[in-house]
Amino acid sequence: MRVVVQRSKEAQVMIKQKVVGQISHGFVLLVGFTEGDGEKEINYCANKIAKLRVFSDSDGKMNQSLAQVGGSILSISQFTLYADTRKGNRPGFSKAQAPQLAEENYQQFNQQLRNFGLNVETGEFGADMQVSLQNDGPVTIIYDTAEL
């Protein structure tokens, strides 16, 4: 499982020119799954992200979590996080988890984040989406459960 976390001042996702998810400040998550990913990886990433302290405290240090600053999450499924770019110029996606299982895992991951009391907005799994955000910092953190 790979999750790219971007701290943002605002973000939204559109499908067919209609806003389907929007946050004022918090995290934009790009979420991908590979074969073998399941509950263990989902729980690990949800726990780490819910407790991630990258928002400034009163001393200007990155020391506060999303909940402490009243932020939200915009979670976007993105199988292209598992692109294989070793050969040629056209990436392969055979390492991405099968769509049906990936969608189940994506929904479970978002629910785990909600279980921490976080507001989670989403795009639509498998849809052609346009994501816009104002990256804050910029602060970008990558979680990859293969590195555990």
Short mmCIF file of C-alpha atoms in Angstrom, two decimals:
data_model
loop_
_atom_site.label_atom_id
_atom_site.label_comp_id
_atom_site.label_asym_id
_atom_site.label_seq_id
_atom_site.Cartn_x
_atom_site.Cartn_y
_atom_site.Cartn_z
CA MET A 1 0.00 0.00 0.00
CA ARG A 2 1.25 3.43 -0.91
CA VAL A 3 -0.15 6.71 0.31
CA VAL A 4 1.16 10.11 -0.71
CA VAL A 5 0.12 12.68 1.91
CA GLN A 6 0.11 16.33 0.91
CA ARG A 7 -0.62 19.02 3.46
CA SER A 8 -2.96 21.47 1.79
CA LYS A 9 -4.67 24.78 2.46
CA GLU A 10 -7.59 23.79 0.23
CA ALA A 11 -8.42 21.03 -2.22
CA GLN A 12 -11.19 19.64 -4.36
CA VAL A 13 -11.91 16.80 -6.75
CA MET A 14 -14.18 17.12 -9.77
CA ILE A 15 -15.80 14.51 -12.00
CA LYS A 16 -17.40 15.67 -15.25
CA GLN A 17 -17.03 19.30 -14.13
CA LYS A 18 -18.91 18.68 -10.87
CA VAL A 19 -17.25 19.01 -7.45
CA VAL A 20 -17.67 15.69 -5.62
CA GLY A 21 -15.29 16.27 -2.70
CA GLN A 22 -13.79 19.39 -1.15
CA ILE A 23 -11.83 20.40 1.96
CA SER A 24 -10.69 23.75 3.31
CA HIS A 25 -7.45 22.56 4.94
CA GLY A 26 -5.86 19.28 5.86
CA PHE A 27 -4.48 16.38 3.84
CA VAL A 28 -4.88 15.27 0.27
CA LEU A 29 -4.19 11.54 0.10
CA LEU A 30 -3.29 9.69 -3.08
CA VAL A 31 -3.95 6.02 -2.24
CA GLY A 32 -2.82 2.91 -4.11
CA PHE A 33 -2.87 -0.81 -3.39
CA THR A 34 -0.82 -3.76 -4.65
CA GLU A 35 -1.38 -7.51 -4.47
CA GLY A 36 -1.37 -8.81 -0.91
CA ASP A 37 -2.48 -5.52 0.64
CA GLY A 38 -5.29 -5.81 3.15
CA GLU A 39 -6.34 -5.08 6.71
CA LYS A 40 -2.83 -4.98 8.19
CA GLU A 41 -1.59 -2.38 5.69
CA ILE A 42 -4.82 -0.37 5.91
CA ASN A 43 -4.69 -0.22 9.71
CA TYR A 44 -1.01 0.75 9.68
CA CYS A 45 -1.44 3.62 7.21
CA ALA A 46 -4.68 4.92 8.73
CA ASN A 47 -3.10 5.00 12.19
CA LYS A 48 0.05 6.75 10.98
CA ILE A 49 -1.87 9.36 8.98
CA ALA A 50 -4.40 10.06 11.73
CA LYS A 51 -1.55 10.75 14.16
CA LEU A 52 0.82 12.47 11.72
CA ARG A 53 2.05 15.73 13.28
CA VAL A 54 2.97 18.11 10.47
CA PHE A 55 0.90 21.18 11.35
CA SER A 56 2.53 24.10 13.13
CA ASP A 57 2.05 24.66 16.85
CA SER A 58 2.21 28.07 18.56
CA ASP A 59 6.02 27.97 18.32
CA GLY A 60 5.94 27.37 14.58
CA LYS A 61 7.13 23.76 14.87
CA MET A 62 5.44 20.90 12.99
CA ASN A 63 3.94 19.33 16.08
CA GLN A 64 0.15 19.11 15.65
CA SER A 65 -2.05 16.45 14.10
CA LEU A 66 -4.95 16.84 11.72
CA ALA A 67 -7.49 16.52 14.54
CA GLN A 68 -5.70 19.18 16.60
CA VAL A 69 -6.03 21.74 13.82
CA GLY A 70 -9.57 20.75 12.81
CA GLY A 71 -8.49 19.63 9.36
CA SER A 72 -10.09 17.24 6.90
CA ILE A 73 -8.95 14.64 4.38
CA LEU A 74 -9.54 14.47 0.65
CA SER A 75 -8.79 10.84 -0.26
CA ILE A 76 -8.21 9.95 -3.92
CA SER A 77 -7.72 6.40 -5.23
CA GLN A 78 -4.73 6.21 -7.56
CA PHE A 79 -3.61 2.89 -9.00
CA THR A 80 -0.85 4.69 -10.94
CA LEU A 81 1.19 4.81 -7.72
CA TYR A 82 2.18 1.26 -8.72
CA ALA A 83 3.39 2.16 -12.21
CA ASP A 84 6.33 0.09 -13.44
CA THR A 85 8.57 2.47 -15.38
CA ARG A 86 11.65 0.28 -15.76
CA LYS A 87 11.14 -0.57 -19.45
CA GLY A 88 10.22 1.69 -22.32
CA ASN A 89 8.25 4.90 -22.07
CA ARG A 90 4.79 3.51 -21.38
CA PRO A 91 4.33 2.50 -17.74
CA GLY A 92 2.88 -0.88 -16.86
CA PHE A 93 0.34 -1.30 -14.08
CA SER A 94 0.44 -5.05 -13.42
CA LYS A 95 1.58 -4.43 -9.83
CA ALA A 96 -1.63 -2.53 -9.01
CA GLN A 97 -4.18 -4.57 -7.07
CA ALA A 98 -7.19 -5.93 -8.97
CA PRO A 99 -9.84 -3.19 -9.14
CA GLN A 100 -12.59 -4.97 -7.17
CA LEU A 101 -10.33 -5.73 -4.21
CA ALA A 102 -8.60 -2.34 -4.43
CA GLU A 103 -11.97 -0.60 -4.23
CA GLU A 104 -12.95 -2.61 -1.15
CA ASN A 105 -9.61 -1.77 0.48
CA TYR A 106 -9.96 1.90 -0.44
CA GLN A 107 -13.41 2.07 1.16
CA GLN A 108 -12.12 0.27 4.27
CA PHE A 109 -9.14 2.63 4.51
CA ASN A 110 -11.41 5.70 4.36
CA GLN A 111 -13.66 4.19 7.03
CA GLN A 112 -10.66 3.54 9.28
CA LEU A 113 -9.74 7.22 9.00
CA ARG A 114 -13.32 8.17 9.88
CA ASN A 115 -13.11 5.86 12.89
CA PHE A 116 -10.42 8.22 14.22
CA GLY A 117 -13.04 10.99 14.13
CA LEU A 118 -11.70 12.57 10.96
CA ASN A 119 -13.80 14.12 8.21
CA VAL A 120 -12.99 12.27 4.98
CA GLU A 121 -14.11 13.47 1.55
CA THR A 122 -13.43 11.28 -1.48
CA GLY A 123 -13.44 11.14 -5.21
CA GLU A 124 -14.97 8.17 -7.01
CA PHE A 125 -12.99 4.96 -7.35
CA GLY A 126 -12.00 4.33 -10.97
CA ALA A 127 -13.38 7.62 -12.27
CA ASP A 128 -11.53 10.15 -14.39
CA MET A 129 -11.01 12.88 -11.78
CA GLN A 130 -9.51 16.34 -11.75
CA VAL A 131 -7.84 17.10 -8.43
CA SER A 132 -6.75 20.58 -7.47
CA LEU A 133 -5.01 21.66 -4.32
CA GLN A 134 -2.97 24.39 -2.79
CA ASN A 135 -0.03 22.51 -1.31
CA ASP A 136 0.90 23.97 2.08
CA GLY A 137 4.60 24.18 2.82
CA PRO A 138 4.96 22.20 0.65
CA VAL A 139 4.79 19.22 2.96
CA THR A 140 4.60 15.82 1.27
CA ILE A 141 5.00 12.50 3.12
CA ILE A 142 4.99 9.06 1.49
CA TYR A 143 3.96 5.86 3.28
CA ASP A 144 4.87 2.59 1.59
CA THR A 145 4.07 -0.56 3.53
CA ALA A 146 6.58 -2.53 1.42
CA GLU A 147 9.28 -0.65 3.34
CA LEU A 148 8.17 -1.95 6.75
#
